[in-house]
PDB file of C-alpha atoms in Angstrom:
ATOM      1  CA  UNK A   1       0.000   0.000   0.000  1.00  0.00           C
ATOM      2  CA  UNK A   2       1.288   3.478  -0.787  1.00  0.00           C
ATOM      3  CA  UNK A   3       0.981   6.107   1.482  1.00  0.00           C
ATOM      4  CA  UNK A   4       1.661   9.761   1.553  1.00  0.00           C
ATOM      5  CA  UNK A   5       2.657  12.005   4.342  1.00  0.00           C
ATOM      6  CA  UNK A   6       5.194  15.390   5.521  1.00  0.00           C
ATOM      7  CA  UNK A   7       8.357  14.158   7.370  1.00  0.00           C
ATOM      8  CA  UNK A   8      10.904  15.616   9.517  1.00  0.00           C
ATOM      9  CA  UNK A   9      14.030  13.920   8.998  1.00  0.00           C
ATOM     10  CA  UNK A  10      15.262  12.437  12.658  1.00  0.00           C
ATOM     11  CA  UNK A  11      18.183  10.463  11.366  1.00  0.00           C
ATOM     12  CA  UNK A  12      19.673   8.782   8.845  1.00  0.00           C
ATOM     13  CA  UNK A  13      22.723   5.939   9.321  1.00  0.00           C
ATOM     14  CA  UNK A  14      24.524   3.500   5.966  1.00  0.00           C
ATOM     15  CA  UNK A  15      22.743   0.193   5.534  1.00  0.00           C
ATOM     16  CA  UNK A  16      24.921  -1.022   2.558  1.00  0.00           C
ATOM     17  CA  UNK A  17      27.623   0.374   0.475  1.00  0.00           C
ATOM     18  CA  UNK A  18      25.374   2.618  -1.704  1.00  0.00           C
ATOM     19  CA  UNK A  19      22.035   2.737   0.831  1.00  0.00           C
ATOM     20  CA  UNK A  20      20.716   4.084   3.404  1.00  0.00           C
ATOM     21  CA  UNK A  21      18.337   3.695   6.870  1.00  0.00           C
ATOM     22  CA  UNK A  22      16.231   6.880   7.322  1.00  0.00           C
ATOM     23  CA  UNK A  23      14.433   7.314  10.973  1.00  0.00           C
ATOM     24  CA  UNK A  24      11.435  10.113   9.798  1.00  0.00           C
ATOM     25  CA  UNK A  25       9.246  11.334  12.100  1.00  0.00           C
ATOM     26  CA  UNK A  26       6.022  11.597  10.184  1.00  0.00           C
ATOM     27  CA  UNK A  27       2.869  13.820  10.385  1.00  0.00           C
ATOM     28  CA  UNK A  28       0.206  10.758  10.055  1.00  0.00           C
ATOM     29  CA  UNK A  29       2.456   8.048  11.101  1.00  0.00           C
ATOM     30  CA  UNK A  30       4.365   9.172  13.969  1.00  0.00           C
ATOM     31  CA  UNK A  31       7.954   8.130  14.033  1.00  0.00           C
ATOM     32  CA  UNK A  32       8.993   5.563  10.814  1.00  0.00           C
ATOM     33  CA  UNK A  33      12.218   3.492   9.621  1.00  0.00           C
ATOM     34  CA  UNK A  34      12.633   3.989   5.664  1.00  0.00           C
ATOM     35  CA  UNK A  35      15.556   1.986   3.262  1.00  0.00           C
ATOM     36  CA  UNK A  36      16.493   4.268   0.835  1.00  0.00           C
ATOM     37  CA  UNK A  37      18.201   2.056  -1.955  1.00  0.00           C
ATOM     38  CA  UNK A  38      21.426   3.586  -4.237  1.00  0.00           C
ATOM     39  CA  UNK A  39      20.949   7.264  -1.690  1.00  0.00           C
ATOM     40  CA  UNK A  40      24.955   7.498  -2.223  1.00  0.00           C
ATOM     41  CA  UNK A  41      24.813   7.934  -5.785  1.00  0.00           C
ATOM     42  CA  UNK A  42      24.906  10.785  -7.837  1.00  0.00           C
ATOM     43  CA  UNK A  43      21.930  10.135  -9.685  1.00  0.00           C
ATOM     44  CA  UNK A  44      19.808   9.365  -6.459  1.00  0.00           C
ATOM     45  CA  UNK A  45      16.463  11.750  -7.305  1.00  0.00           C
ATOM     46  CA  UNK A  46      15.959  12.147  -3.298  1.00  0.00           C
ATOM     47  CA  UNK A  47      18.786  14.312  -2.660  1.00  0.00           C
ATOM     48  CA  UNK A  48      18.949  17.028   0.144  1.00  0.00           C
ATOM     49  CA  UNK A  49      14.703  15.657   0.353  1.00  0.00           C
ATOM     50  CA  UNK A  50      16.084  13.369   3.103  1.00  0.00           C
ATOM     51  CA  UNK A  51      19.133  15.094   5.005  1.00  0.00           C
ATOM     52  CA  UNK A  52      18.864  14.962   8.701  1.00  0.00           C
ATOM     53  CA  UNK A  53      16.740  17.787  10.174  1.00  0.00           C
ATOM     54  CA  UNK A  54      15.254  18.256   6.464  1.00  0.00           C
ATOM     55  CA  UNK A  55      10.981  18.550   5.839  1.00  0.00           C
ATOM     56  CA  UNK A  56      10.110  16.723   3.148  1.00  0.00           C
ATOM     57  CA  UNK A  57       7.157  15.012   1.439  1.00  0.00           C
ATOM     58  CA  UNK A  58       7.159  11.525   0.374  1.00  0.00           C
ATOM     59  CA  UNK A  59       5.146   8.722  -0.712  1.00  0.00           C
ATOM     60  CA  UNK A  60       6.453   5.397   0.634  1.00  0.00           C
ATOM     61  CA  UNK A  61       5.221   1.327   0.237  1.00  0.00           C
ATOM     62  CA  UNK A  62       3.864  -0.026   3.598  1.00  0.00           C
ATOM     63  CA  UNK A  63       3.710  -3.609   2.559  1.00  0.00           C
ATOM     64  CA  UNK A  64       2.312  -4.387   6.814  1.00  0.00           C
ATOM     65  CA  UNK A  65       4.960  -7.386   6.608  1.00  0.00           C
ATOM     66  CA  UNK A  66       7.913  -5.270   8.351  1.00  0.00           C
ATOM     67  CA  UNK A  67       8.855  -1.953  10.102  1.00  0.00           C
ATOM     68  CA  UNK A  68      11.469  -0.970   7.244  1.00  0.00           C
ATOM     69  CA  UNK A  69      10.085   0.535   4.611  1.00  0.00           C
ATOM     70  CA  UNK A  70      10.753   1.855   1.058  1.00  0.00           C
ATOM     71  CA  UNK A  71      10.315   5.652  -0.372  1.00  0.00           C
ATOM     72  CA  UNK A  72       9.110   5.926  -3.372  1.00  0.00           C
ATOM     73  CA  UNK A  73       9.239   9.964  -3.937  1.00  0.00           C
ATOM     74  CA  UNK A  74      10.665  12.369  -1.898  1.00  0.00           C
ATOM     75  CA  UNK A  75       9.760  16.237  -2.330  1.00  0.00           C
ATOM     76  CA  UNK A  76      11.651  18.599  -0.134  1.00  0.00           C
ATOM     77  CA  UNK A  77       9.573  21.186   1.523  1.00  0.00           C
ATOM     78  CA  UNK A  78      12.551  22.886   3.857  1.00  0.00           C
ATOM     79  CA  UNK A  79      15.797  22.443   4.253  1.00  0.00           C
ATOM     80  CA  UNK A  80      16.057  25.224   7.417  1.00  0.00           C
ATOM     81  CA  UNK A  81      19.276  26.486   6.052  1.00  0.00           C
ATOM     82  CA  UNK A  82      19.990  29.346   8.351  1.00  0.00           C
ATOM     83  CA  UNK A  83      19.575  26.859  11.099  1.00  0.00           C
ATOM     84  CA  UNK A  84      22.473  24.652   9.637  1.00  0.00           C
ATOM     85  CA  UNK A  85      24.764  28.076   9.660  1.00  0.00           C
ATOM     86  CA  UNK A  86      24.576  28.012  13.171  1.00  0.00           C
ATOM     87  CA  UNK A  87      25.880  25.324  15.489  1.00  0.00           C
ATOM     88  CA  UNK A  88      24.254  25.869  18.328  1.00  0.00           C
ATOM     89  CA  UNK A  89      20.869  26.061  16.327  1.00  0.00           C
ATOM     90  CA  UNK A  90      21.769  22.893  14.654  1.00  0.00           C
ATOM     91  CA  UNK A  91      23.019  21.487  18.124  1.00  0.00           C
ATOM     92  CA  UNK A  92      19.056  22.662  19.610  1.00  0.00           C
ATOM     93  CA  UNK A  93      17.638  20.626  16.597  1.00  0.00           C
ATOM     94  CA  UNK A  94      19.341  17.522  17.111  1.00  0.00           C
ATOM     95  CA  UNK A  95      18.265  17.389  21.050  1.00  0.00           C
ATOM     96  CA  UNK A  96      14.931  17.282  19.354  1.00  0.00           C
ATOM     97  CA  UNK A  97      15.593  14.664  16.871  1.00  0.00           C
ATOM     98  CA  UNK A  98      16.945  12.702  19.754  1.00  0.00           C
ATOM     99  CA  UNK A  99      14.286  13.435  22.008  1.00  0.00           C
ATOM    100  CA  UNK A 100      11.553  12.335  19.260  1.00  0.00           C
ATOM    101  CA  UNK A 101      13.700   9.409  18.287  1.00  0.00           C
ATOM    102  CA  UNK A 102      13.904   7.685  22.039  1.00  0.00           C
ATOM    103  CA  UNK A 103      10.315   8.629  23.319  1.00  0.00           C
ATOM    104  CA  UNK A 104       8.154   8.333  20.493  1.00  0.00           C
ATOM    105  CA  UNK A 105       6.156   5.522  19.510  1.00  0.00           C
ATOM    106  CA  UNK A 106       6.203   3.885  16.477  1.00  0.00           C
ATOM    107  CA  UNK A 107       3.675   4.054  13.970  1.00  0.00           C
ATOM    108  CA  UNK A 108       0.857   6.246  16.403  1.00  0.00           C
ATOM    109  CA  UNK A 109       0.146   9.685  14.472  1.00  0.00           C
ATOM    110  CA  UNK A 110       1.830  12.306  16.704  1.00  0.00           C
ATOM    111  CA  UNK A 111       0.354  15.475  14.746  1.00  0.00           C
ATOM    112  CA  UNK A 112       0.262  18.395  17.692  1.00  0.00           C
ATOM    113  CA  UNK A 113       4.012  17.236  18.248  1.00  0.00           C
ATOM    114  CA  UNK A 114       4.638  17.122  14.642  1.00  0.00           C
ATOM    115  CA  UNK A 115       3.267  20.074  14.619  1.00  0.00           C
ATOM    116  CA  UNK A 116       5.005  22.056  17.632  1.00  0.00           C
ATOM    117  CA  UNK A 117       8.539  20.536  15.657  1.00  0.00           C
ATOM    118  CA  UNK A 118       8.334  21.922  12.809  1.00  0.00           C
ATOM    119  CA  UNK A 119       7.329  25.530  14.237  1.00  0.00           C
ATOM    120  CA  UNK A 120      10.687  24.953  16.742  1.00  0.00           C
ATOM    121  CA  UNK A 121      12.267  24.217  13.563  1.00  0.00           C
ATOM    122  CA  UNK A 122      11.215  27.390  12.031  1.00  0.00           C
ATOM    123  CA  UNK A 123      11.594  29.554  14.677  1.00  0.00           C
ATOM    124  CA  UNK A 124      15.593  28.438  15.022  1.00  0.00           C
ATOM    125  CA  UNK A 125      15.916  29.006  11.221  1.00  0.00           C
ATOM    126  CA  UNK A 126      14.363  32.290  10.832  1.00  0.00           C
ATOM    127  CA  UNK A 127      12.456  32.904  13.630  1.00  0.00           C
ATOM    128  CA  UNK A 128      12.692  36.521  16.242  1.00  0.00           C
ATOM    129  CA  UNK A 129      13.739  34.443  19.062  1.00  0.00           C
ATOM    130  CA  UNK A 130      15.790  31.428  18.328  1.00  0.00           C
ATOM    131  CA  UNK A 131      16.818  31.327  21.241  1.00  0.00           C
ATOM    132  CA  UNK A 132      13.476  30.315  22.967  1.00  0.00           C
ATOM    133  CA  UNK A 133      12.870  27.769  20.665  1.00  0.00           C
ATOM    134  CA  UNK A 134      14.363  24.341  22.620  1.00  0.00           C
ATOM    135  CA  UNK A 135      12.989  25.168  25.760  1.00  0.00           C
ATOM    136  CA  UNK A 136       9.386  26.124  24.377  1.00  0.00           C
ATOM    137  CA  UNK A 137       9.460  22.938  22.112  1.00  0.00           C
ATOM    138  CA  UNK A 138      10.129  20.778  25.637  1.00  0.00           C
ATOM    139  CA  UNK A 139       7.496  22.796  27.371  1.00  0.00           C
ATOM    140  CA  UNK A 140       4.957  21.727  24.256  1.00  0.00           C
ATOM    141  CA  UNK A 141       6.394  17.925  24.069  1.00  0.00           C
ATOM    142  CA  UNK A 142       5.945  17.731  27.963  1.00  0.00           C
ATOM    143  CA  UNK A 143       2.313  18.527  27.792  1.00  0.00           C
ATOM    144  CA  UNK A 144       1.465  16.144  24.212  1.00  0.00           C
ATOM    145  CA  UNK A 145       2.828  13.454  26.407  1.00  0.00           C
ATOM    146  CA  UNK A 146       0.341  13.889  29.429  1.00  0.00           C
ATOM    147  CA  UNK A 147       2.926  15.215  32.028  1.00  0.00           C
ATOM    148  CA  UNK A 148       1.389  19.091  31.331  1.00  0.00           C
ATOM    149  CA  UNK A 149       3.055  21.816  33.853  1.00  0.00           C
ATOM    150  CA  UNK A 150      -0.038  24.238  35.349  1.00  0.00           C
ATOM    151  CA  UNK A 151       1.342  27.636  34.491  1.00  0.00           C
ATOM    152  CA  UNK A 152      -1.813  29.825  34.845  1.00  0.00           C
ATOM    153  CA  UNK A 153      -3.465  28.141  38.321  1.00  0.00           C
ATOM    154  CA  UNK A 154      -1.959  27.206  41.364  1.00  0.00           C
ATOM    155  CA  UNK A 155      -1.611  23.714  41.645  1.00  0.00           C
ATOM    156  CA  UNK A 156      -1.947  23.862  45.595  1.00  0.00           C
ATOM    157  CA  UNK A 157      -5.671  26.334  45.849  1.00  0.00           C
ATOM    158  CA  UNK A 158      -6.217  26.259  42.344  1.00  0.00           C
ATOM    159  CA  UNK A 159      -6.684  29.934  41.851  1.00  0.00           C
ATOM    160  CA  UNK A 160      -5.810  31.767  38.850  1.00  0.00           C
ATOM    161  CA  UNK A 161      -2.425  33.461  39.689  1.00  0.00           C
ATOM    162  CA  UNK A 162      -2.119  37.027  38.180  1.00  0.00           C
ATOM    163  CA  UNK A 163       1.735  37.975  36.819  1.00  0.00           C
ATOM    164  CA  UNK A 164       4.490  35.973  38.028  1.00  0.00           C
ATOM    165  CA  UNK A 165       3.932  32.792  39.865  1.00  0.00           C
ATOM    166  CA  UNK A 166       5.962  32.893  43.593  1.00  0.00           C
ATOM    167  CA  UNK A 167       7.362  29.897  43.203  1.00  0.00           C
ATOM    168  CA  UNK A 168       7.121  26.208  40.377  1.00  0.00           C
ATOM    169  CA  UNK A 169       7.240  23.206  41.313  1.00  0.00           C
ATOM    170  CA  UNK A 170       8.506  20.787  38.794  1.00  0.00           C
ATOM    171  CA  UNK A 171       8.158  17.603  41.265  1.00  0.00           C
ATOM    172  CA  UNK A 172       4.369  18.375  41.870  1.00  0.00           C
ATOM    173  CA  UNK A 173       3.548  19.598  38.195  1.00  0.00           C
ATOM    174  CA  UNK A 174       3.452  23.724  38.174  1.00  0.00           C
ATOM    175  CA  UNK A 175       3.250  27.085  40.154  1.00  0.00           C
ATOM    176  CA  UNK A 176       2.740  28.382  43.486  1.00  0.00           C
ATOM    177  CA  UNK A 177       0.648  31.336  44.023  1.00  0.00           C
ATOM    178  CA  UNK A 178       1.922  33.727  46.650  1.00  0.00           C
ATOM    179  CA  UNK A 179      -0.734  32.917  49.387  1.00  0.00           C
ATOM    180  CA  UNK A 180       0.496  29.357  49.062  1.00  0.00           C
ATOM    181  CA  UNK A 181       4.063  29.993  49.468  1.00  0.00           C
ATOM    182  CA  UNK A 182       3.854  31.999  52.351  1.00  0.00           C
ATOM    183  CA  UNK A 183       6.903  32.942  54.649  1.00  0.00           C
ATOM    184  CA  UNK A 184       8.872  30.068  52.286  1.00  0.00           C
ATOM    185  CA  UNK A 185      11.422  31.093  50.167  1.00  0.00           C
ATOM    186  CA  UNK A 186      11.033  30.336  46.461  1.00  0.00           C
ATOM    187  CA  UNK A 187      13.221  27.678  45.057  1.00  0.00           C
ATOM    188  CA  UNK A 188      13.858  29.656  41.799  1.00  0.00           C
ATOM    189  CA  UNK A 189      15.019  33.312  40.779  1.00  0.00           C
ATOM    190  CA  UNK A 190      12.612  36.290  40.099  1.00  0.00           C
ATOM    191  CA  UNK A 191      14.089  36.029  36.596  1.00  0.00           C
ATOM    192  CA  UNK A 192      13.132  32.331  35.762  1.00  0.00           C
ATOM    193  CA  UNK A 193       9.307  32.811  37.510  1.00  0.00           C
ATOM    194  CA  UNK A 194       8.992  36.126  35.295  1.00  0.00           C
ATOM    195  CA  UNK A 195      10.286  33.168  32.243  1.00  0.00           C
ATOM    196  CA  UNK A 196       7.434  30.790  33.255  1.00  0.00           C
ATOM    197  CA  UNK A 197       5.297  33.705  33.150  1.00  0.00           C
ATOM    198  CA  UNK A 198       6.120  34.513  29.557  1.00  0.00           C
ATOM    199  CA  UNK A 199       5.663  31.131  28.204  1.00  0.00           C
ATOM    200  CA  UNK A 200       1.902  31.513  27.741  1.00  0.00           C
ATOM    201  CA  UNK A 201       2.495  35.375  27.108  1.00  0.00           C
ATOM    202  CA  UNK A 202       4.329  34.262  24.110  1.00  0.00           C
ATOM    203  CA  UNK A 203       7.099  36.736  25.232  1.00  0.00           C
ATOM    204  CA  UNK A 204      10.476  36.351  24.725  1.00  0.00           C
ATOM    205  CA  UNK A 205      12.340  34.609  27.522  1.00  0.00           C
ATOM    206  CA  UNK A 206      15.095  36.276  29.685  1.00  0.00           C
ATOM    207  CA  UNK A 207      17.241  33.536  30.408  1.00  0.00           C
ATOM    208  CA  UNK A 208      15.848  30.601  28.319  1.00  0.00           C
ATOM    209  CA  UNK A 209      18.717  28.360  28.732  1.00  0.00           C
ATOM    210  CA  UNK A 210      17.869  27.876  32.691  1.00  0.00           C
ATOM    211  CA  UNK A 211      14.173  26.761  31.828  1.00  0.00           C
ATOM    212  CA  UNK A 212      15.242  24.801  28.940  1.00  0.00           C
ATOM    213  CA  UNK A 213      17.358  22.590  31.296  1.00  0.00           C
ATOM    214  CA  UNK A 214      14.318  21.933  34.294  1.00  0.00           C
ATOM    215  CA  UNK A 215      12.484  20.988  31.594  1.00  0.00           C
ATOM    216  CA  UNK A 216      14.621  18.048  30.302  1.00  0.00           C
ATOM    217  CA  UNK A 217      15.317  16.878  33.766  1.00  0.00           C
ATOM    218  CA  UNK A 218      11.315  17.204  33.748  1.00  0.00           C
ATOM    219  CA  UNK A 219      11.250  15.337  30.514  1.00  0.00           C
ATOM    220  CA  UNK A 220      13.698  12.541  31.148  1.00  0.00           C
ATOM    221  CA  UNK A 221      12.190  11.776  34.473  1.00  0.00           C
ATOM    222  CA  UNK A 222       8.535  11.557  33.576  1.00  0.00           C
ATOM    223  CA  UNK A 223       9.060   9.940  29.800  1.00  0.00           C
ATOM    224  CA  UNK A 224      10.293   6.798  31.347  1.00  0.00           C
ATOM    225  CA  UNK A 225      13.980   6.587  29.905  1.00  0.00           C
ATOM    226  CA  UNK A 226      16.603   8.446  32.214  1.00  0.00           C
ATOM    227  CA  UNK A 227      19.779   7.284  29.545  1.00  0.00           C
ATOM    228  CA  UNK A 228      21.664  10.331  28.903  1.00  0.00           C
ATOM    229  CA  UNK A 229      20.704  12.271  25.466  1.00  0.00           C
ATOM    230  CA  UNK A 230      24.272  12.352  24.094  1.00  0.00           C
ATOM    231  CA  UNK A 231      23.180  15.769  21.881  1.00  0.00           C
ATOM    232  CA  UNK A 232      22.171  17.637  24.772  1.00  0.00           C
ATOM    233  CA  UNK A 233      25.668  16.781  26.234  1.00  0.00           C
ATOM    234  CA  UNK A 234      26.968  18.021  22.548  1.00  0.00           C
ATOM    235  CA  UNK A 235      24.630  21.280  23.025  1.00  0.00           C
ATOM    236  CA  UNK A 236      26.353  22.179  26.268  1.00  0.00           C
ATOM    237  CA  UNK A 237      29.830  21.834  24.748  1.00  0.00           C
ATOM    238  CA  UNK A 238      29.027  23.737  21.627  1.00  0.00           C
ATOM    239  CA  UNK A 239      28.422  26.427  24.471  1.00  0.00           C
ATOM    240  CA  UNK A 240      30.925  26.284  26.130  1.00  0.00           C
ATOM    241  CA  UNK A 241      33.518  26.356  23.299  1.00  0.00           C
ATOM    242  CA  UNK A 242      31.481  29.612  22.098  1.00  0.00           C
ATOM    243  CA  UNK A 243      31.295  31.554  25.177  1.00  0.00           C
ATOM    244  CA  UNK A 244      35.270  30.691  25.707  1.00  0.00           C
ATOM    245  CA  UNK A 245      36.198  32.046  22.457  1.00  0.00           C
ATOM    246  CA  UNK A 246      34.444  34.961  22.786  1.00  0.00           C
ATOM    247  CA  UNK A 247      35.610  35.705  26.698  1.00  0.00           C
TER     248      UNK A 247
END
């Protein structure tokens, strides 16, 4: 059976001399595992349709007798090439890719987080605040996977809480109004509350780095898989080797 559907490309690794594995996460079919047979050759008519991080559109042969399957067409929608300028964009995209590729089930149509991917993967390639776009994309993924964080309510009174929350609570899923916190002291800055606050706001982030790590310790912990995501590691170093050369 042929079947047609958009595809971020996750992955891709050699299965022969002149082929290749591609892991796709797809719109209608959730993450898939595609042969591509003679992709090394110069007269393969996929081309940059199936590069890692690439959006493409393809029509592939579901046969229901195995999980590998084979592309027929491949038409490339976006290729995100400021993103691949930039290697700490490109090193945000692959924590993704890794993400999707270790927690996502196989063959279950995953459209919102299809969805909230490809807008992260816009935003890093030419969006206003690339910068935002990991730790909003985690904040999204957390919530498509059932483990939602309560942003606007207090998860203690439930009341609406107005402005900044006075405190979050990743452990018990959200914020603390100020009535709740009481003579405590908050276990996070003023900075990263105001952060949580702008999340809904849609505003752009002051220190998005510091939520985009409580939400992968959020993310690993709740997803069910606490291995270590090698690209985040990669991330961090691409960091660090930028902020050193510039110091």
């Amino acid at each position: 059976m042929l079947k047609q559907t958009k595809v971020i490309v996750l992955h891709r690794m050699p299965y022969s001399d002149s082929s290749l594995i591609v892991k796709g996460f797809c719109f209608d079919f959730g993450v898939q595992s595609f042969l591509v047979k003679s992709a090394k050759s110069h007269k393969n008519p996929f081309k940059s349709s199936l590069d890692p991080l690439a959006e493409s559109e393809i029509v592939f042969h579901d046969s229901g007798k195995s999980d590998l399957h084979f592309i027929r067409e491949a038409t490339l929608i976006d290729w995100f090439p400021n993103l691949r300028k930039d290697l700490e964009k490109t090193a945000m995209a692959e924590v993704m890719a890794e993400i999707l590729l270790r927690y996502l089930p196989t063959g279950l149509s995953q459209e919102l987080e299809f969805r909230y991917t490809e807008k992260a993967l816009q935003v890093l390639d030419r969006g206003k605040c690339p910068q935002d776009a990991l730790a909003r994309w985690m904040w999204h993924i957390a919530d498509c996977a059932g483990y939602a964080l309560s942003v606007d309510d207090c998860i203690r009174c439930g009341n609406s809480i107005s402005g900044n929350p006075a405190d979050f609570l990743f452990e018990s899923g959200g914020a603390l109004c100020k009535d709740c916190l009481g003579f405590f002291l908050p276990h996070y800055s003023p900075e990263f509350l105001s952060d949580i606050a702008r999340l809904t706001a849609r505003m752009p982030l002051h220190d998005p780095r510091a939520l985009e790590g409580e939400f992968f310790k959020y993310l690993k912990t709740h997803l069910g898989e606490n291995r270590e995501i090698k690209s985040y590691r990669w991330l961090q170093e691409v960091r660090g080797y930028a902020f050193s050369t510039t110091d």
